Amino acid sequence: MSSNPKFILREANLYLGEFIEKIEKAITDLQKGKFILIYDDDRREGETDLVIASEFVTPKSIKTMRKDGGGLIFLMTSKEIADKLKLPFLSDMYSDIKDKYPVLKELVPNDIPYDTKSSFSLYINHRKTYTGITDIDRSLTMRKFAELAKKTENLNDGQATKMFGKEFRSPGHVPICVASEKLLNARKGHTELVISILKMANLTPIGSGCEIMGDDGKALTKDKAKKYADDNGLVFLEGNKIIEAWKKWLK
Amino acid sequence: MSSNPKFILREANLYLGEFIEKIEKAITDLQKGKFILIYDDDRREGETDLVIASEFVTPKSIKTMRKDGGGLIFLMTSKEIADKLKLPFLSDMYSDIKDKYPVLKELVPNDIPYDTKSSFSLYINHRKTYTGITDIDRSLTMRKFAELAKKTENLNDGQATKMFGKEFRSPGHVPICVASEKLLNARKGHTELVISILKMANLTPIGSGCEIMGDDGKALTKDKAKKYADDNGLVFLEGNKIIEAWKKWLK
């Protein structure tokens, strides 16, 4: 450490340069249909997710997520698109129907250790899937969902929901998580991190992800996740870096 | 082939002997907490599931299911236990709340290619899980659910639901599939096959399973699943064998 102002400035510039380079590389990789790795925060889940823009998902992407990830393979959407499709949060739906199904009152998720609200919406399958669970089926569901999201931009709500139902059914095998409306200003989960970086990349804000598990029954540690990223030529990003870049991008 | 009646009888006895031996080995393995493999039917999903009695599930079991299976890691319950816990079918719940959430009307699963009804109920996490998705977390959810099911036998419905909510929350990461009330007389899916064989094994009728995926984007073929079973010293059973044994057991 030095208190020489010139040295500090150089260090800061080096840091800034590295930071910008990394975010730019992540954005380019996403645009090319490559995976990036996102670690949320030590104080949240403490998990690294394999993340990819859903418009590029292939059966091979699902295989990578289940083999190298091993967690839940899920879709993420921006709140605007969820609203267009009238996608509800499961917890809101459960709360509205709890008088008819009192078990839902008992199961209220009021004790999520790292958050205040579950971001889960419906589980879907594309209607052209068979069982819904194979790599071919799950990739079809994900890719078609991103395509649908792109198409809905110019549709009114009723048309969007109709088109959604024409192509998809629920219950299904692919869960959708919905990002907070204010994105990283409101919640700093993987869903918000992913949607934010997809927006910065000017891609359809629909992402696919899967948590990376370790061999010890827990999530893969941050260090091991970094090593996996290095070994596979993938960018590893921590949540706070995305938040920093997002704030600059908003200006 | 021979038309000699003695020969035919010997063949039939050999077949019967092999059949009984295989079912007995499957039952013993389940009782020891080992996996068995169940292939449903060429005319249904055409998928092989890795299956284990949930009361024996450990973090290592989840790892086996995600590494060697790769499909959805799910819980199966008998209808009696589901009724005791007041577990609804998602599709019934969706149908009841479709006026408030019209998207559910659009997404009605009226075109499942191999079945008439989805057997999905709620997705749960044990309240002592953290993210809910690690091997440790999912195994805890599964094992504790089997323990709960065992305890509910002597409880009335209200008590059972209360106890359920005290220990579990929903939405969560572990889906529950509910077997048909009449089991294999009504539906011949993996859920019914598993619950039937658990009952024959005199185990708590709560099973855990995961579909085995292949490297080609599809489910692993029957032949390759048999080879996996042989390589790992596991019993491979076809659905129709369980149905045959079940009919004999009922008598």
mmCIF file of N, CA and C in Angstrom, chain A residues 43-45 47 63 66-67 69-72 85-86 88 90-94 96-97 100-101 103-104 106-114 118 120 122-123 127 129-131 133-136 138 161-162 164-165 168-173 211 213-219, chain B residues 43-45 47 63 66-67 69-72 85-86 88 90-94 96-97 100-101 103-104 106-114 118 120 122-123 127 129-131 133-136 138 161-162 164-165 168-173 211 213-219:
data_model
loop_
_atom_site.group_PDB
_atom_site.id
_atom_site.type_symbol
_atom_site.label_atom_id
_atom_site.label_comp_id
_atom_site.label_asym_id
_atom_site.label_seq_id
_atom_site.Cartn_x
_atom_site.Cartn_y
_atom_site.Cartn_z
ATOM 1 N N ARG A 43 -23.581 -12.365 1.442
ATOM 2 C CA ARG A 43 -24.679 -12.151 2.391
ATOM 3 C C ARG A 43 -26.041 -12.588 1.858
ATOM 4 N N ARG A 44 -26.059 -13.086 0.584
ATOM 5 C CA ARG A 44 -27.321 -13.613 0.066
ATOM 6 C C ARG A 44 -27.205 -15.135 -0.034
ATOM 7 N N GLU A 45 -27.492 -15.675 -1.231
ATOM 8 C CA GLU A 45 -27.445 -17.130 -1.363
ATOM 9 C C GLU A 45 -26.020 -17.667 -1.270
ATOM 10 N N GLU A 47 -24.228 -18.240 -3.866
ATOM 11 C CA GLU A 47 -24.199 -19.260 -4.920
ATOM 12 C C GLU A 47 -23.776 -18.651 -6.246
ATOM 13 N N LYS A 63 -27.748 -29.514 -21.116
ATOM 14 C CA LYS A 63 -26.830 -30.561 -20.657
ATOM 15 C C LYS A 63 -25.712 -29.950 -19.801
ATOM 16 N N ARG A 66 -27.187 -29.039 -16.403
ATOM 17 C CA ARG A 66 -27.464 -30.135 -15.466
ATOM 18 C C ARG A 66 -26.194 -30.873 -15.056
ATOM 19 N N LYS A 67 -25.217 -30.957 -15.974
ATOM 20 C CA LYS A 67 -23.984 -31.698 -15.652
ATOM 21 C C LYS A 67 -23.040 -30.839 -14.802
ATOM 22 N N GLY A 69 -23.809 -27.676 -13.565
ATOM 23 C CA GLY A 69 -24.525 -26.897 -12.554
ATOM 24 C C GLY A 69 -25.117 -27.831 -11.508
ATOM 25 N N GLY A 70 -26.209 -28.466 -11.885
ATOM 26 C CA GLY A 70 -26.812 -29.457 -10.988
ATOM 27 C C GLY A 70 -27.926 -28.921 -10.106
ATOM 28 N N GLY A 71 -28.139 -27.605 -10.129
ATOM 29 C CA GLY A 71 -29.225 -27.029 -9.336
ATOM 30 C C GLY A 71 -30.514 -26.998 -10.128
ATOM 31 N N LEU A 72 -31.329 -26.005 -9.842
ATOM 32 C CA LEU A 72 -32.594 -25.849 -10.562
ATOM 33 C C LEU A 72 -32.319 -25.150 -11.897
ATOM 34 N N LEU A 85 -47.524 -10.705 -20.034
ATOM 35 C CA LEU A 85 -48.066 -12.070 -20.133
ATOM 36 C C LEU A 85 -49.023 -12.380 -18.984
ATOM 37 N N LYS A 86 -49.147 -11.423 -18.050
ATOM 38 C CA LYS A 86 -49.979 -11.601 -16.853
ATOM 39 C C LYS A 86 -49.500 -12.791 -15.998
ATOM 40 N N PRO A 88 -48.332 -14.394 -12.802
ATOM 41 C CA PRO A 88 -48.446 -14.043 -11.382
ATOM 42 C C PRO A 88 -47.247 -14.571 -10.585
ATOM 43 N N LEU A 90 -46.252 -16.915 -7.657
ATOM 44 C CA LEU A 90 -46.947 -18.025 -6.995
ATOM 45 C C LEU A 90 -47.427 -17.610 -5.607
ATOM 46 N N SER A 91 -46.591 -16.877 -4.888
ATOM 47 C CA SER A 91 -46.972 -16.555 -3.509
ATOM 48 C C SER A 91 -48.213 -15.654 -3.477
ATOM 49 N N ASP A 92 -48.371 -14.775 -4.466
ATOM 50 C CA ASP A 92 -49.602 -13.963 -4.525
ATOM 51 C C ASP A 92 -50.808 -14.847 -4.839
ATOM 52 N N MET A 93 -50.596 -15.751 -5.799
ATOM 53 C CA MET A 93 -51.676 -16.665 -6.185
ATOM 54 C C MET A 93 -52.104 -17.509 -4.987
ATOM 55 N N TYR A 94 -51.122 -18.026 -4.275
ATOM 56 C CA TYR A 94 -51.414 -18.872 -3.108
ATOM 57 C C TYR A 94 -52.173 -18.078 -2.053
ATOM 58 N N ASP A 96 -54.144 -15.585 -2.547
ATOM 59 C CA ASP A 96 -55.509 -15.309 -3.016
ATOM 60 C C ASP A 96 -56.434 -16.523 -2.912
ATOM 61 N N ILE A 97 -55.857 -17.707 -2.872
ATOM 62 C CA ILE A 97 -56.706 -18.899 -2.921
ATOM 63 C C ILE A 97 -56.621 -19.705 -1.621
ATOM 64 N N LYS A 100 -59.760 -21.426 0.067
ATOM 65 C CA LYS A 100 -60.215 -22.701 -0.508
ATOM 66 C C LYS A 100 -59.209 -23.823 -0.218
ATOM 67 N N TYR A 101 -57.922 -23.476 -0.192
ATOM 68 C CA TYR A 101 -56.865 -24.466 0.064
ATOM 69 C C TYR A 101 -56.094 -24.062 1.317
ATOM 70 N N VAL A 103 -54.178 -25.343 3.307
ATOM 71 C CA VAL A 103 -52.792 -25.792 3.494
ATOM 72 C C VAL A 103 -51.826 -24.676 3.071
ATOM 73 N N LEU A 104 -52.260 -23.832 2.121
ATOM 74 C CA LEU A 104 -51.392 -22.752 1.642
ATOM 75 C C LEU A 104 -51.131 -21.711 2.722
ATOM 76 N N GLU A 106 -50.806 -22.495 5.821
ATOM 77 C CA GLU A 106 -49.800 -23.105 6.713
ATOM 78 C C GLU A 106 -48.401 -23.037 6.111
ATOM 79 N N LEU A 107 -48.346 -23.135 4.792
ATOM 80 C CA LEU A 107 -47.041 -23.240 4.125
ATOM 81 C C LEU A 107 -46.454 -21.877 3.734
ATOM 82 N N VAL A 108 -47.060 -20.795 4.231
ATOM 83 C CA VAL A 108 -46.616 -19.455 3.826
ATOM 84 C C VAL A 108 -45.098 -19.301 4.003
ATOM 85 N N PRO A 109 -44.416 -18.846 2.932
ATOM 86 C CA PRO A 109 -42.950 -18.752 2.992
ATOM 87 C C PRO A 109 -42.486 -17.468 3.665
ATOM 88 N N ASN A 110 -42.806 -17.354 4.947
ATOM 89 C CA ASN A 110 -42.494 -16.119 5.679
ATOM 90 C C ASN A 110 -41.131 -16.177 6.360
ATOM 91 N N ASP A 111 -40.345 -17.177 6.009
ATOM 92 C CA ASP A 111 -39.052 -17.336 6.704
ATOM 93 C C ASP A 111 -37.933 -17.692 5.734
ATOM 94 N N ILE A 112 -37.941 -17.083 4.520
ATOM 95 C CA ILE A 112 -36.836 -17.302 3.589
ATOM 96 C C ILE A 112 -35.608 -16.604 4.182
ATOM 97 N N PRO A 113 -34.530 -17.358 4.409
ATOM 98 C CA PRO A 113 -33.432 -16.790 5.190
ATOM 99 C C PRO A 113 -32.710 -15.618 4.525
ATOM 100 N N TYR A 114 -32.715 -15.559 3.191
ATOM 101 C CA TYR A 114 -31.888 -14.542 2.526
ATOM 102 C C TYR A 114 -32.721 -13.516 1.776
ATOM 103 N N SER A 118 -40.429 -14.677 -2.371
ATOM 104 C CA SER A 118 -40.070 -15.660 -3.387
ATOM 105 C C SER A 118 -40.338 -15.051 -4.759
ATOM 106 N N PHE A 120 -40.641 -16.846 -7.518
ATOM 107 C CA PHE A 120 -41.184 -17.895 -8.384
ATOM 108 C C PHE A 120 -42.531 -17.520 -8.992
ATOM 109 N N LEU A 122 -45.049 -19.230 -12.474
ATOM 110 C CA LEU A 122 -45.482 -20.552 -12.935
ATOM 111 C C LEU A 122 -44.346 -21.410 -13.477
ATOM 112 N N TYR A 123 -44.585 -22.714 -13.536
ATOM 113 C CA TYR A 123 -43.729 -23.677 -14.238
ATOM 114 C C TYR A 123 -44.404 -23.988 -15.569
ATOM 115 N N ARG A 127 -45.879 -26.347 -25.701
ATOM 116 C CA ARG A 127 -46.864 -27.385 -26.060
ATOM 117 C C ARG A 127 -46.289 -28.403 -27.041
ATOM 118 N N THR A 129 -43.467 -29.876 -26.602
ATOM 119 C CA THR A 129 -42.597 -30.813 -25.886
ATOM 120 C C THR A 129 -43.359 -32.107 -25.658
ATOM 121 N N TYR A 130 -42.602 -33.176 -25.328
ATOM 122 C CA TYR A 130 -43.257 -34.442 -25.024
ATOM 123 C C TYR A 130 -43.343 -34.595 -23.497
ATOM 124 N N THR A 131 -42.324 -35.156 -22.869
ATOM 125 C CA THR A 131 -42.401 -35.185 -21.400
ATOM 126 C C THR A 131 -42.125 -33.815 -20.805
ATOM 127 N N ILE A 133 -39.114 -32.687 -19.991
ATOM 128 C CA ILE A 133 -37.917 -32.676 -19.138
ATOM 129 C C ILE A 133 -36.610 -32.953 -19.890
ATOM 130 N N THR A 134 -36.670 -33.519 -21.099
ATOM 131 C CA THR A 134 -35.410 -33.812 -21.799
ATOM 132 C C THR A 134 -34.693 -32.500 -22.169
ATOM 133 N N ASP A 135 -33.433 -32.634 -22.535
ATOM 134 C CA ASP A 135 -32.660 -31.442 -22.927
ATOM 135 C C ASP A 135 -33.303 -30.760 -24.130
ATOM 136 N N ILE A 136 -33.791 -31.577 -25.058
ATOM 137 C CA ILE A 136 -34.474 -31.022 -26.236
ATOM 138 C C ILE A 136 -35.727 -30.259 -25.809
ATOM 139 N N ARG A 138 -36.618 -29.036 -22.709
ATOM 140 C CA ARG A 138 -36.416 -27.843 -21.884
ATOM 141 C C ARG A 138 -35.807 -26.699 -22.699
ATOM 142 N N THR A 161 -51.246 -12.607 -23.817
ATOM 143 C CA THR A 161 -51.637 -13.748 -22.996
ATOM 144 C C THR A 161 -52.180 -14.876 -23.870
ATOM 145 N N LYS A 162 -52.975 -14.506 -24.871
ATOM 146 C CA LYS A 162 -53.520 -15.510 -25.798
ATOM 147 C C LYS A 162 -52.389 -16.249 -26.512
ATOM 148 N N PHE A 164 -49.343 -16.551 -25.549
ATOM 149 C CA PHE A 164 -48.625 -17.326 -24.536
ATOM 150 C C PHE A 164 -49.297 -18.698 -24.375
ATOM 151 N N GLY A 165 -50.628 -18.672 -24.208
ATOM 152 C CA GLY A 165 -51.365 -19.916 -23.977
ATOM 153 C C GLY A 165 -51.432 -20.806 -25.202
ATOM 154 N N PHE A 168 -47.787 -22.412 -24.861
ATOM 155 C CA PHE A 168 -47.291 -23.021 -23.619
ATOM 156 C C PHE A 168 -48.419 -23.569 -22.750
ATOM 157 N N ARG A 169 -48.042 -24.559 -21.895
ATOM 158 C CA ARG A 169 -48.984 -25.045 -20.897
ATOM 159 C C ARG A 169 -48.348 -24.971 -19.518
ATOM 160 N N SER A 170 -49.199 -24.974 -18.500
ATOM 161 C CA SER A 170 -48.741 -24.998 -17.115
ATOM 162 C C SER A 170 -49.746 -25.820 -16.334
ATOM 163 N N PRO A 171 -49.359 -26.675 -15.386
ATOM 164 C CA PRO A 171 -48.009 -26.908 -14.868
ATOM 165 C C PRO A 171 -47.061 -27.487 -15.918
ATOM 166 N N GLY A 172 -45.757 -27.237 -15.705
ATOM 167 C CA GLY A 172 -44.731 -27.764 -16.582
ATOM 168 C C GLY A 172 -43.438 -27.988 -15.826
ATOM 169 N N HIS A 173 -42.347 -28.092 -16.557
ATOM 170 C CA HIS A 173 -41.072 -28.445 -15.924
ATOM 171 C C HIS A 173 -40.074 -27.301 -15.827
ATOM 172 N N GLU A 211 -27.913 -23.064 -10.650
ATOM 173 C CA GLU A 211 -26.911 -22.940 -9.585
ATOM 174 C C GLU A 211 -25.874 -24.052 -9.706
ATOM 175 N N MET A 213 -23.519 -26.686 -8.095
ATOM 176 C CA MET A 213 -23.384 -27.445 -6.849
ATOM 177 C C MET A 213 -21.960 -27.969 -6.692
ATOM 178 N N GLY A 214 -21.552 -28.154 -5.448
ATOM 179 C CA GLY A 214 -20.250 -28.753 -5.158
ATOM 180 C C GLY A 214 -20.387 -30.243 -4.899
ATOM 181 N N ASP A 215 -19.268 -30.882 -4.616
ATOM 182 C CA ASP A 215 -19.302 -32.325 -4.367
ATOM 183 C C ASP A 215 -19.559 -32.647 -2.895
ATOM 184 N N ASP A 216 -19.700 -31.608 -2.079
ATOM 185 C CA ASP A 216 -19.822 -31.811 -0.628
ATOM 186 C C ASP A 216 -21.236 -31.589 -0.118
ATOM 187 N N GLY A 217 -22.205 -31.564 -1.055
ATOM 188 C CA GLY A 217 -23.594 -31.394 -0.612
ATOM 189 C C GLY A 217 -24.011 -29.937 -0.559
ATOM 190 N N LYS A 218 -23.011 -29.025 -0.689
ATOM 191 C CA LYS A 218 -23.327 -27.590 -0.637
ATOM 192 C C LYS A 218 -23.148 -26.976 -2.027
ATOM 193 N N ALA A 219 -23.422 -25.663 -2.137
ATOM 194 C CA ALA A 219 -23.142 -24.964 -3.392
ATOM 195 C C ALA A 219 -21.629 -24.944 -3.585
ATOM 196 N N ARG B 43 -45.291 -46.933 -24.525
ATOM 197 C CA ARG B 43 -46.430 -46.129 -24.975
ATOM 198 C C ARG B 43 -46.716 -44.934 -24.063
ATOM 199 N N ARG B 44 -45.890 -44.814 -22.955
ATOM 200 C CA ARG B 44 -46.062 -43.622 -22.107
ATOM 201 C C ARG B 44 -44.856 -42.697 -22.312
ATOM 202 N N GLU B 45 -44.211 -42.329 -21.206
ATOM 203 C CA GLU B 45 -43.083 -41.410 -21.332
ATOM 204 C C GLU B 45 -41.899 -42.068 -22.027
ATOM 205 N N GLU B 47 -39.485 -43.404 -20.401
ATOM 206 C CA GLU B 47 -38.343 -42.920 -19.621
ATOM 207 C C GLU B 47 -38.044 -43.852 -18.448
ATOM 208 N N LYS B 63 -27.096 -36.159 -5.186
ATOM 209 C CA LYS B 63 -25.972 -36.040 -6.128
ATOM 210 C C LYS B 63 -26.080 -37.115 -7.212
ATOM 211 N N ARG B 66 -28.851 -36.104 -9.634
ATOM 212 C CA ARG B 66 -28.553 -35.008 -10.580
ATOM 213 C C ARG B 66 -27.424 -35.366 -11.540
ATOM 214 N N LYS B 67 -26.449 -36.160 -11.065
ATOM 215 C CA LYS B 67 -25.311 -36.498 -11.947
ATOM 216 C C LYS B 67 -25.693 -37.616 -12.931
ATOM 217 N N GLY B 69 -28.873 -38.967 -13.253
ATOM 218 C CA GLY B 69 -30.230 -38.825 -13.786
ATOM 219 C C GLY B 69 -30.302 -37.591 -14.679
ATOM 220 N N GLY B 70 -30.333 -36.440 -14.055
ATOM 221 C CA GLY B 70 -30.286 -35.186 -14.805
ATOM 222 C C GLY B 70 -31.649 -34.598 -15.120
ATOM 223 N N GLY B 71 -32.722 -35.327 -14.792
ATOM 224 C CA GLY B 71 -34.069 -34.803 -15.029
ATOM 225 C C GLY B 71 -34.560 -34.022 -13.824
ATOM 226 N N LEU B 72 -35.860 -34.061 -13.625
ATOM 227 C CA LEU B 72 -36.457 -33.369 -12.483
ATOM 228 C C LEU B 72 -36.310 -34.250 -11.243
ATOM 229 N N LEU B 85 -52.694 -34.368 4.178
ATOM 230 C CA LEU B 85 -51.990 -33.076 4.233
ATOM 231 C C LEU B 85 -52.738 -31.991 3.473
ATOM 232 N N LYS B 86 -53.852 -32.386 2.829
ATOM 233 C CA LYS B 86 -54.658 -31.470 2.003
ATOM 234 C C LYS B 86 -53.835 -30.878 0.858
ATOM 235 N N PRO B 88 -53.155 -30.092 -2.762
ATOM 236 C CA PRO B 88 -53.980 -30.013 -3.975
ATOM 237 C C PRO B 88 -53.182 -30.386 -5.232
ATOM 238 N N LEU B 90 -51.992 -29.036 -8.657
ATOM 239 C CA LEU B 90 -51.842 -27.683 -9.202
ATOM 240 C C LEU B 90 -52.932 -27.387 -10.222
ATOM 241 N N SER B 91 -53.236 -28.386 -11.065
ATOM 242 C CA SER B 91 -54.191 -28.088 -12.134
ATOM 243 C C SER B 91 -55.592 -27.792 -11.567
ATOM 244 N N ASP B 92 -55.957 -28.430 -10.450
ATOM 245 C CA ASP B 92 -57.241 -28.097 -9.805
ATOM 246 C C ASP B 92 -57.199 -26.683 -9.236
ATOM 247 N N MET B 93 -56.074 -26.387 -8.575
ATOM 248 C CA MET B 93 -55.904 -25.063 -7.980
ATOM 249 C C MET B 93 -55.983 -23.989 -9.056
ATOM 250 N N TYR B 94 -55.284 -24.226 -10.158
ATOM 251 C CA TYR B 94 -55.273 -23.253 -11.256
ATOM 252 C C TYR B 94 -56.673 -23.064 -11.822
ATOM 253 N N ASP B 96 -59.448 -23.416 -10.227
ATOM 254 C CA ASP B 96 -60.286 -22.682 -9.273
ATOM 255 C C ASP B 96 -60.004 -21.188 -9.230
ATOM 256 N N ILE B 97 -58.796 -20.803 -9.648
ATOM 257 C CA ILE B 97 -58.427 -19.392 -9.499
ATOM 258 C C ILE B 97 -58.283 -18.702 -10.856
ATOM 259 N N LYS B 100 -59.505 -14.990 -11.544
ATOM 260 C CA LYS B 100 -58.648 -13.895 -11.066
ATOM 261 C C LYS B 100 -57.353 -13.829 -11.886
ATOM 262 N N TYR B 101 -56.856 -14.991 -12.320
ATOM 263 C CA TYR B 101 -55.617 -15.034 -13.110
ATOM 264 C C TYR B 101 -55.910 -15.667 -14.475
ATOM 265 N N VAL B 103 -54.580 -15.837 -17.200
ATOM 266 C CA VAL B 103 -53.516 -16.515 -17.946
ATOM 267 C C VAL B 103 -53.590 -18.028 -17.727
ATOM 268 N N LEU B 104 -54.117 -18.434 -16.573
ATOM 269 C CA LEU B 104 -54.203 -19.870 -16.274
ATOM 270 C C LEU B 104 -55.193 -20.575 -17.189
ATOM 271 N N GLU B 106 -55.588 -19.767 -20.287
ATOM 272 C CA GLU B 106 -54.881 -19.937 -21.559
ATOM 273 C C GLU B 106 -53.882 -21.097 -21.503
ATOM 274 N N LEU B 107 -53.301 -21.281 -20.329
ATOM 275 C CA LEU B 107 -52.210 -22.263 -20.203
ATOM 276 C C LEU B 107 -52.699 -23.672 -19.839
ATOM 277 N N VAL B 108 -54.024 -23.878 -19.882
ATOM 278 C CA VAL B 108 -54.582 -25.169 -19.460
ATOM 279 C C VAL B 108 -53.857 -26.337 -20.150
ATOM 280 N N PRO B 109 -53.403 -27.307 -19.358
ATOM 281 C CA PRO B 109 -52.627 -28.422 -19.927
ATOM 282 C C PRO B 109 -53.528 -29.506 -20.495
ATOM 283 N N ASN B 110 -54.264 -29.144 -21.537
ATOM 284 C CA ASN B 110 -55.233 -30.077 -22.124
ATOM 285 C C ASN B 110 -54.637 -30.901 -23.261
ATOM 286 N N ASP B 111 -53.321 -30.861 -23.393
ATOM 287 C CA ASP B 111 -52.708 -31.569 -24.517
ATOM 288 C C ASP B 111 -51.438 -32.313 -24.094
ATOM 289 N N ILE B 112 -51.455 -32.906 -22.877
ATOM 290 C CA ILE B 112 -50.294 -33.706 -22.466
ATOM 291 C C ILE B 112 -50.296 -34.961 -23.334
ATOM 292 N N PRO B 113 -49.206 -35.192 -24.065
ATOM 293 C CA PRO B 113 -49.247 -36.247 -25.094
ATOM 294 C C PRO B 113 -49.425 -37.666 -24.549
ATOM 295 N N TYR B 114 -48.991 -37.932 -23.305
ATOM 296 C CA TYR B 114 -48.991 -39.315 -22.840
ATOM 297 C C TYR B 114 -49.942 -39.530 -21.669
ATOM 298 N N SER B 118 -52.111 -33.845 -15.259
ATOM 299 C CA SER B 118 -50.816 -33.619 -14.628
ATOM 300 C C SER B 118 -50.912 -34.053 -13.166
ATOM 301 N N PHE B 120 -48.795 -33.104 -10.823
ATOM 302 C CA PHE B 120 -48.037 -32.153 -9.998
ATOM 303 C C PHE B 120 -48.886 -31.535 -8.897
ATOM 304 N N LEU B 122 -47.847 -29.147 -5.076
ATOM 305 C CA LEU B 122 -46.981 -28.022 -4.706
ATOM 306 C C LEU B 122 -45.495 -28.360 -4.762
ATOM 307 N N TYR B 123 -44.687 -27.327 -4.824
ATOM 308 C CA TYR B 123 -43.225 -27.408 -4.678
ATOM 309 C C TYR B 123 -42.909 -26.931 -3.259
ATOM 310 N N ARG B 127 -38.372 -25.967 6.165
ATOM 311 C CA ARG B 127 -38.070 -24.623 6.682
ATOM 312 C C ARG B 127 -36.638 -24.513 7.204
ATOM 313 N N THR B 129 -34.074 -25.488 5.510
ATOM 314 C CA THR B 129 -33.149 -25.371 4.384
ATOM 315 C C THR B 129 -32.747 -23.907 4.247
ATOM 316 N N TYR B 130 -31.646 -23.689 3.508
ATOM 317 C CA TYR B 130 -31.222 -22.300 3.257
ATOM 318 C C TYR B 130 -31.728 -21.898 1.858
ATOM 319 N N THR B 131 -30.970 -22.150 0.808
ATOM 320 C CA THR B 131 -31.519 -21.815 -0.512
ATOM 321 C C THR B 131 -32.565 -22.837 -0.953
ATOM 322 N N ILE B 133 -31.897 -25.638 -2.587
ATOM 323 C CA ILE B 133 -31.510 -26.365 -3.803
ATOM 324 C C ILE B 133 -30.269 -27.249 -3.644
ATOM 325 N N THR B 134 -29.457 -27.021 -2.617
ATOM 326 C CA THR B 134 -28.248 -27.848 -2.469
ATOM 327 C C THR B 134 -28.644 -29.303 -2.185
ATOM 328 N N ASP B 135 -27.669 -30.196 -2.336
ATOM 329 C CA ASP B 135 -27.931 -31.611 -2.065
ATOM 330 C C ASP B 135 -28.380 -31.799 -0.615
ATOM 331 N N ILE B 136 -27.722 -31.065 0.281
ATOM 332 C CA ILE B 136 -28.090 -31.151 1.703
ATOM 333 C C ILE B 136 -29.536 -30.685 1.886
ATOM 334 N N ARG B 138 -32.084 -30.339 -0.417
ATOM 335 C CA ARG B 138 -33.134 -31.157 -1.047
ATOM 336 C C ARG B 138 -33.302 -32.497 -0.341
ATOM 337 N N THR B 161 -52.135 -31.027 8.658
ATOM 338 C CA THR B 161 -51.833 -29.835 7.861
ATOM 339 C C THR B 161 -51.018 -28.836 8.677
ATOM 340 N N LYS B 162 -51.388 -28.682 9.958
ATOM 341 C CA LYS B 162 -50.644 -27.767 10.839
ATOM 342 C C LYS B 162 -49.181 -28.211 10.951
ATOM 343 N N PHE B 164 -47.530 -30.049 8.923
ATOM 344 C CA PHE B 164 -46.923 -29.876 7.593
ATOM 345 C C PHE B 164 -46.385 -28.437 7.463
ATOM 346 N N GLY B 165 -47.246 -27.468 7.801
ATOM 347 C CA GLY B 165 -46.866 -26.057 7.657
ATOM 348 C C GLY B 165 -45.825 -25.616 8.656
ATOM 349 N N PHE B 168 -42.628 -27.094 6.750
ATOM 350 C CA PHE B 168 -42.355 -26.844 5.323
ATOM 351 C C PHE B 168 -42.940 -25.520 4.859
ATOM 352 N N ARG B 169 -42.309 -24.988 3.790
ATOM 353 C CA ARG B 169 -42.883 -23.816 3.136
ATOM 354 C C ARG B 169 -43.055 -24.093 1.642
ATOM 355 N N SER B 170 -43.948 -23.297 1.017
ATOM 356 C CA SER B 170 -44.166 -23.384 -0.422
ATOM 357 C C SER B 170 -44.462 -21.985 -0.927
ATOM 358 N N PRO B 171 -43.945 -21.525 -2.058
ATOM 359 C CA PRO B 171 -43.166 -22.246 -3.064
ATOM 360 C C PRO B 171 -41.803 -22.726 -2.542
ATOM 361 N N GLY B 172 -41.311 -23.796 -3.187
ATOM 362 C CA GLY B 172 -40.008 -24.321 -2.831
ATOM 363 C C GLY B 172 -39.367 -24.975 -4.037
ATOM 364 N N HIS B 173 -38.372 -25.821 -3.787
ATOM 365 C CA HIS B 173 -37.594 -26.397 -4.895
ATOM 366 C C HIS B 173 -37.879 -27.872 -5.158
ATOM 367 N N GLU B 211 -35.688 -38.644 -13.639
ATOM 368 C CA GLU B 211 -35.573 -39.256 -14.964
ATOM 369 C C GLU B 211 -34.110 -39.279 -15.416
ATOM 370 N N MET B 213 -31.428 -38.950 -18.197
ATOM 371 C CA MET B 213 -31.259 -38.334 -19.512
ATOM 372 C C MET B 213 -30.100 -38.986 -20.264
ATOM 373 N N GLY B 214 -30.180 -38.930 -21.598
ATOM 374 C CA GLY B 214 -29.082 -39.425 -22.426
ATOM 375 C C GLY B 214 -28.178 -38.284 -22.866
ATOM 376 N N ASP B 215 -27.170 -38.617 -23.638
ATOM 377 C CA ASP B 215 -26.235 -37.593 -24.100
ATOM 378 C C ASP B 215 -26.687 -36.948 -25.407
ATOM 379 N N ASP B 216 -27.833 -37.402 -25.928
ATOM 380 C CA ASP B 216 -28.278 -36.931 -27.244
ATOM 381 C C ASP B 216 -29.471 -35.985 -27.157
ATOM 382 N N GLY B 217 -29.707 -35.449 -25.940
ATOM 383 C CA GLY B 217 -30.806 -34.499 -25.800
ATOM 384 C C GLY B 217 -32.130 -35.156 -25.447
ATOM 385 N N LYS B 218 -32.163 -36.494 -25.540
ATOM 386 C CA LYS B 218 -33.392 -37.237 -25.225
ATOM 387 C C LYS B 218 -33.220 -38.000 -23.918
ATOM 388 N N ALA B 219 -34.283 -38.713 -23.507
ATOM 389 C CA ALA B 219 -34.168 -39.594 -22.351
ATOM 390 C C ALA B 219 -33.223 -40.745 -22.720
#
